[in-house]
Amino acid sequence: MMTFVKRLGLAAGAAFGANAATAQTAIEDLEIVGAPTPGAMGFQPAATELARDLQWLDGFLLVICTIITLFVVGLLAWIILRYNAKRNPDAATFTHNSPLEVAWTIVPIVILVFIGAFSLPILFKQQEIPEGDINITVTGYQWFWSYEYTDEDIFFESYMIGYNEGNLSDDIVAQLEEAGYSEDEFRLATDTAVVVPMGATVVMTVTGADVIHSWTIPAFGVKQDAVPGRFAQLWFNAEREGIYFGQCSELCGKDHAYMPITVKVVHPDVYEEWLATAREEFPA
Ligand SMILES: [Cu+2]
């Protein structure tokens, strides 16, 4: 425990300087950071190194795809304009061009190896699971999630606020407000939330109890299928306090759309306070 607190302090200190030590937001006052925005395109703000990496990779691939698309469209346009039957009545009849065939084999290989040189390190960073400061086992059920903090004897289930109560009603709005959300968070907010400290390496072990579900927080750049009978892992280290939402991402039955995920990233001191109450409130 001491080493964890120490590492946490070091990590938070290194990443955020003196500010983090003083500015800590109470769990009730957290800002919503990772949520879908109506009409928006692109990614939610990246809250981890993994999310930053994969958003960068997305932009990098988009540039390469755009260049290739423009090149192919340009070639097509050139052939259509220059070599149509009217402008080129005596068509050439050759069938092979060895230098050209070698070039169009080698060039794509070089492009793929070049992309791989950037994408594989990012993939390995996601898939090589580090030692966790916090270890949580998450299990998908039809249609809710359960969380077990394996080092802390904490266990709770997490249901969508307003689950099984139909469309948004005054009663559901009241429940949302009671839990610190607004009606905009209907179908994203859950009755209990995963709470993790900023700057800590969190390892989630993901499994399913009945059918395949999938646990994700887009702003963390993580997604993992929850397969019954198997344990898979993902990891993240969140750099910014706030509330982050995700949704089950593997079609799992009639209420698949109603099993959202809420993660609250808090200052390490706030996390310690939360742990103390959670041990009472959610004993394993
Ligand atoms: Cu699902």
Coordinates of N, CA, C and O in Angstrom, one line a residue, residues 102-201:
V102 N 6.5 -4.6 -60.8 CA 7.4 -4.6 -59.6 C 7.1 -3.4 -58.7 O 6.9 -3.5 -57.5
A103 N 6.9 -2.2 -59.3 CA 6.7 -1.0 -58.5 C 5.4 -1.1 -57.8 O 5.4 -0.8 -56.6
W104 N 4.3 -1.6 -58.4 CA 3.0 -1.6 -57.7 C 2.9 -2.7 -56.7 O 1.9 -2.9 -56.0
T105 N 3.9 -3.6 -56.7 CA 4.0 -4.6 -55.6 C 4.8 -4.0 -54.4 O 4.4 -4.1 -53.3
I106 N 6.0 -3.4 -54.8 CA 6.9 -3.0 -53.8 C 6.4 -1.8 -53.0 O 6.4 -1.7 -51.8
V107 N 5.8 -0.8 -53.7 CA 5.4 0.4 -53.1 C 4.3 0.2 -52.0 O 4.5 0.6 -50.9
P108 N 3.3 -0.6 -52.3 CA 2.3 -0.9 -51.2 C 2.9 -1.6 -50.0 O 2.6 -1.4 -48.8
I109 N 3.9 -2.5 -50.3 CA 4.6 -3.2 -49.2 C 5.3 -2.2 -48.3 O 5.2 -2.2 -47.1
V110 N 6.0 -1.3 -49.0 CA 6.7 -0.2 -48.2 C 5.7 0.6 -47.4 O 6.0 0.9 -46.2
I111 N 4.6 0.9 -48.0 CA 3.6 1.8 -47.3 C 3.1 1.0 -46.0 O 3.0 1.5 -44.9
L112 N 2.8 -0.3 -46.2 CA 2.2 -1.1 -45.1 C 3.3 -1.3 -44.0 O 2.9 -1.2 -42.8
V113 N 4.5 -1.5 -44.4 CA 5.6 -1.6 -43.3 C 5.8 -0.3 -42.6 O 5.9 -0.3 -41.4
F114 N 5.7 0.8 -43.3 CA 5.8 2.1 -42.7 C 4.6 2.4 -41.7 O 4.9 2.8 -40.6
I115 N 3.4 2.0 -42.1 CA 2.3 2.1 -41.2 C 2.5 1.2 -40.0 O 2.3 1.7 -38.8
G116 N 2.9 0.0 -40.3 CA 3.1 -1.0 -39.2 C 4.1 -0.5 -38.2 O 4.0 -0.7 -36.9
A117 N 5.1 0.2 -38.7 CA 6.2 0.7 -37.8 C 5.6 1.7 -36.7 O 6.2 1.9 -35.7
F118 N 4.5 2.4 -37.1 CA 3.9 3.3 -36.2 C 2.8 2.7 -35.4 O 2.6 3.0 -34.2
S119 N 2.0 1.8 -36.0 CA 0.8 1.3 -35.4 C 1.2 0.1 -34.4 O 0.5 0.0 -33.3
L120 N 2.1 -0.7 -34.7 CA 2.4 -1.9 -33.9 C 2.9 -1.5 -32.5 O 2.4 -2.0 -31.5
P121 N 3.8 -0.5 -32.4 CA 4.2 -0.1 -31.0 C 3.0 0.4 -30.1 O 2.9 0.1 -28.9
I122 N 2.0 1.0 -30.8 CA 0.8 1.5 -30.1 C 0.0 0.3 -29.6 O -0.5 0.3 -28.5
L123 N -0.2 -0.6 -30.5 CA -0.9 -1.8 -30.2 C -0.3 -2.6 -29.0 O -0.9 -3.0 -28.1
F124 N 1.1 -2.7 -29.1 CA 1.7 -3.4 -28.0 C 1.6 -2.7 -26.7 O 1.5 -3.3 -25.7
K125 N 1.6 -1.4 -26.8 CA 1.5 -0.6 -25.5 C 0.1 -0.9 -24.9 O 0.0 -1.0 -23.7
Q126 N -0.9 -1.0 -25.7 CA -2.2 -1.3 -25.2 C -2.3 -2.7 -24.6 O -2.9 -3.0 -23.6
Q127 N -1.6 -3.7 -25.3 CA -1.8 -5.1 -25.0 C -0.8 -5.6 -24.0 O -1.1 -6.7 -23.4
E128 N 0.3 -5.0 -23.8 CA 1.2 -5.4 -22.7 C 0.8 -4.8 -21.4 O 1.0 -3.6 -21.2
I129 N 0.2 -5.6 -20.6 CA -0.5 -5.1 -19.4 C 0.6 -4.9 -18.3 O 1.3 -5.8 -17.9
P130 N 0.7 -3.6 -17.8 CA 1.7 -3.4 -16.8 C 1.2 -3.8 -15.4 O 0.0 -4.3 -15.3
E131 N 2.0 -3.8 -14.4 CA 1.6 -4.0 -13.0 C 0.6 -3.0 -12.6 O 0.9 -1.8 -12.8
G132 N -0.5 -3.4 -12.1 CA -1.6 -2.4 -11.7 C -1.4 -1.8 -10.3 O -1.1 -2.6 -9.4
D133 N -1.6 -0.5 -10.2 CA -1.7 0.1 -8.8 C -3.1 -0.3 -8.3 O -3.3 -0.5 -7.1
I134 N -4.1 -0.3 -9.2 CA -5.5 -0.6 -8.8 C -5.9 -1.8 -9.7 O -5.7 -1.7 -10.9
N135 N -6.5 -2.8 -9.1 CA -6.9 -4.0 -9.9 C -8.4 -4.1 -9.7 O -8.9 -4.3 -8.6
I136 N -9.1 -4.1 -10.9 CA -10.6 -4.2 -10.8 C -11.0 -5.4 -11.8 O -10.5 -5.4 -12.9
T137 N -11.9 -6.2 -11.3 CA -12.5 -7.2 -12.2 C -13.9 -6.7 -12.5 O -14.7 -6.4 -11.7
V138 N -14.1 -6.6 -13.8 CA -15.4 -6.1 -14.3 C -16.1 -7.3 -15.0 O -15.5 -8.0 -15.8
T139 N -17.4 -7.5 -14.7 CA -18.1 -8.6 -15.3 C -19.4 -8.0 -15.9 O -20.1 -7.3 -15.3
G140 N -19.6 -8.4 -17.2 CA -20.8 -8.0 -17.9 C -21.9 -9.0 -17.7 O -21.7 -10.2 -17.8
Y141 N -23.1 -8.4 -17.4 CA -24.3 -9.2 -17.2 C -25.4 -8.7 -18.2 O -25.3 -7.5 -18.5
Q142 N -26.4 -9.5 -18.5 CA -27.6 -8.9 -19.1 C -28.4 -8.3 -18.1 O -29.1 -9.0 -17.3
W143 N -28.5 -7.0 -17.8 CA -27.8 -5.9 -18.6 C -27.3 -4.9 -17.6 O -27.9 -3.8 -17.4
F144 N -26.2 -5.2 -17.0 CA -25.5 -4.3 -16.1 C -24.1 -4.8 -15.9 O -23.7 -5.8 -16.5
W145 N -23.3 -4.0 -15.2 CA -21.9 -4.4 -14.9 C -21.7 -4.6 -13.4 O -22.3 -3.9 -12.6
S146 N -20.8 -5.5 -13.1 CA -20.4 -5.6 -11.7 C -18.9 -5.3 -11.6 O -18.1 -5.6 -12.6
Y147 N -18.4 -4.7 -10.5 CA -17.0 -4.3 -10.3 C -16.5 -4.8 -9.0 O -17.2 -4.7 -8.0
E148 N -15.4 -5.5 -9.1 CA -14.8 -5.9 -7.8 C -13.4 -5.4 -7.8 O -12.5 -5.6 -8.7
Y149 N -13.1 -4.6 -6.7 CA -11.8 -4.1 -6.5 C -11.0 -5.2 -5.7 O -11.2 -5.4 -4.5
T150 N -10.2 -5.9 -6.4 CA -9.7 -7.2 -5.9 C -8.7 -7.0 -4.7 O -8.6 -7.9 -3.9
D151 N -8.1 -5.8 -4.6 CA -7.2 -5.6 -3.5 C -7.8 -5.0 -2.3 O -7.2 -4.8 -1.3
E152 N -9.1 -4.6 -2.5 CA -9.8 -3.8 -1.4 C -11.0 -4.5 -0.9 O -11.7 -3.8 0.0
D153 N -11.4 -5.6 -1.3 CA -12.7 -6.2 -0.9 C -13.9 -5.3 -1.1 O -14.7 -5.1 -0.2
I154 N -13.9 -4.7 -2.3 CA -15.0 -3.9 -2.6 C -15.7 -4.5 -3.8 O -15.1 -4.9 -4.7
F155 N -17.1 -4.6 -3.7 CA -17.8 -5.1 -4.8 C -19.1 -4.4 -5.0 O -19.8 -4.2 -4.0
F156 N -19.4 -4.0 -6.2 CA -20.8 -3.4 -6.4 C -21.2 -3.6 -7.8 O -20.4 -4.0 -8.7
E157 N -22.5 -3.5 -8.0 CA -23.1 -3.6 -9.3 C -23.5 -2.2 -9.8 O -23.6 -1.3 -9.0
S158 N -23.6 -2.1 -11.1 CA -23.7 -0.7 -11.7 C -24.8 -0.8 -12.7 O -24.7 -1.4 -13.8
Y159 N -26.0 -0.1 -12.4 CA -27.1 -0.1 -13.3 C -27.3 1.3 -13.9 O -27.0 2.3 -13.2
M160 N -27.8 1.3 -15.1 CA -28.2 2.6 -15.7 C -29.2 3.3 -14.8 O -30.2 2.6 -14.3
I161 N -29.1 4.6 -14.5 CA -30.1 5.3 -13.8 C -31.4 5.4 -14.6 O -31.3 5.8 -15.8
G162 N -32.5 4.9 -14.1 CA -33.7 4.8 -14.8 C -33.9 3.5 -15.6 O -34.8 3.4 -16.4
Y163 N -33.0 2.5 -15.3 CA -33.2 1.2 -16.0 C -34.5 0.6 -15.7 O -35.0 0.6 -14.6
N164 N -35.2 0.1 -16.7 CA -36.5 -0.5 -16.6 C -37.6 0.4 -16.2 O -38.6 0.0 -15.8
E165 N -37.3 1.8 -16.4 CA -38.4 2.7 -16.1 C -38.8 3.5 -17.3 O -39.5 4.5 -17.2
G166 N -38.5 3.0 -18.5 CA -39.0 3.6 -19.7 C -38.3 4.9 -20.1 O -37.1 5.1 -19.7
N167 N -39.0 5.7 -20.8 CA -38.4 7.0 -21.3 C -38.2 8.0 -20.2 O -38.7 7.8 -19.1
L168 N -37.5 9.0 -20.5 CA -37.2 10.0 -19.5 C -38.4 10.6 -18.9 O -39.3 11.1 -19.6
S169 N -38.5 10.5 -17.6 CA -39.7 11.1 -16.8 C -39.2 12.0 -15.7 O -37.9 12.0 -15.5
D170 N -40.1 12.7 -15.1 CA -39.7 13.6 -14.0 C -39.0 12.8 -12.9 O -38.0 13.3 -12.3
D171 N -39.5 11.6 -12.7 CA -38.9 10.7 -11.7 C -37.4 10.4 -12.0 O -36.5 10.5 -11.1
I172 N -37.2 10.1 -13.3 CA -35.8 9.7 -13.7 C -34.9 11.0 -13.6 O -33.8 10.9 -13.1
V173 N -35.4 12.1 -14.0 CA -34.7 13.4 -13.9 C -34.3 13.6 -12.4 O -33.1 14.0 -12.1
A174 N -35.2 13.4 -11.6 CA -34.9 13.6 -10.1 C -33.8 12.6 -9.7 O -32.9 13.0 -8.9
Q175 N -33.9 11.4 -10.1 CA -32.8 10.4 -9.7 C -31.5 10.9 -10.3 O -30.4 10.7 -9.6
L176 N -31.5 11.4 -11.5 CA -30.2 11.8 -12.2 C -29.7 13.0 -11.4 O -28.5 13.0 -11.1
E177 N -30.5 13.9 -11.0 CA -30.0 15.1 -10.3 C -29.5 14.7 -8.9 O -28.5 15.2 -8.5
E178 N -30.2 13.8 -8.3 CA -29.8 13.3 -7.0 C -28.4 12.7 -7.1 O -27.6 12.9 -6.2
A179 N -28.1 12.1 -8.2 CA -26.8 11.5 -8.4 C -25.7 12.4 -9.0 O -24.6 12.0 -9.2
G180 N -26.2 13.7 -9.2 CA -25.2 14.7 -9.7 C -25.1 14.8 -11.2 O -24.1 15.4 -11.7
Y181 N -26.1 14.3 -11.9 CA -26.1 14.4 -13.3 C -27.3 15.3 -13.8 O -28.2 15.7 -13.0
S182 N -27.4 15.6 -15.1 CA -28.5 16.3 -15.6 C -29.2 15.3 -16.6 O -28.7 14.2 -16.9
E183 N -30.3 15.8 -17.1 CA -31.1 14.8 -18.0 C -30.3 14.5 -19.3 O -30.5 13.5 -20.0
D184 N -29.3 15.4 -19.6 CA -28.4 15.1 -20.8 C -27.7 13.7 -20.6 O -27.2 13.1 -21.6
E185 N -27.5 13.4 -19.4 CA -26.7 12.1 -19.1 C -27.6 10.9 -19.0 O -27.1 9.8 -18.6
F186 N -28.9 11.1 -19.3 CA -29.8 9.9 -19.2 C -29.3 8.9 -20.2 O -28.9 9.2 -21.4
R187 N -29.2 7.6 -19.8 CA -28.7 6.5 -20.6 C -27.2 6.4 -20.7 O -26.6 5.6 -21.4
L188 N -26.5 7.4 -20.0 CA -25.0 7.3 -19.8 C -24.7 7.1 -18.3 O -23.7 6.4 -18.0
A189 N -25.5 7.8 -17.5 CA -25.1 7.8 -16.1 C -25.6 6.5 -15.4 O -26.6 5.9 -15.7
T190 N -24.8 6.0 -14.4 CA -25.1 4.8 -13.7 C -25.3 5.1 -12.2 O -24.8 6.1 -11.7
D191 N -26.0 4.2 -11.5 CA -26.3 4.4 -10.1 C -25.0 4.4 -9.3 O -24.8 5.2 -8.3
T192 N -24.1 3.5 -9.6 CA -22.7 3.5 -8.9 C -21.7 3.7 -10.0 O -21.9 3.3 -11.2
A193 N -20.6 4.3 -9.7 CA -19.5 4.5 -10.7 C -18.2 3.9 -10.2 O -18.0 3.8 -9.1
V194 N -17.4 3.5 -11.2 CA -16.1 3.1 -10.9 C -15.3 4.4 -10.6 O -15.4 5.4 -11.3
V195 N -14.6 4.3 -9.4 CA -13.8 5.5 -9.0 C -12.3 5.1 -9.0 O -12.0 4.0 -8.5
V196 N -11.5 5.9 -9.7 CA -10.1 5.6 -9.8 C -9.3 6.8 -9.6 O -9.8 7.9 -9.9
P197 N -8.1 6.7 -9.0 CA -7.3 7.9 -8.8 C -6.6 8.3 -10.1 O -6.1 7.5 -10.9
M198 N -6.5 9.6 -10.3 CA -5.7 10.2 -11.4 C -4.2 9.8 -11.3 O -3.7 9.7 -10.1
G199 N -3.6 9.4 -12.4 CA -2.2 9.1 -12.3 C -1.8 7.7 -11.8 O -0.7 7.4 -11.6
A200 N -2.8 6.9 -11.6 CA -2.6 5.5 -11.2 C -2.8 4.6 -12.4 O -3.6 4.8 -13.2
T201 N -2.0 3.5 -12.4 CA -2.2 2.5 -13.5 C -3.3 1.5 -13.0 O -3.2 0.9 -12.0

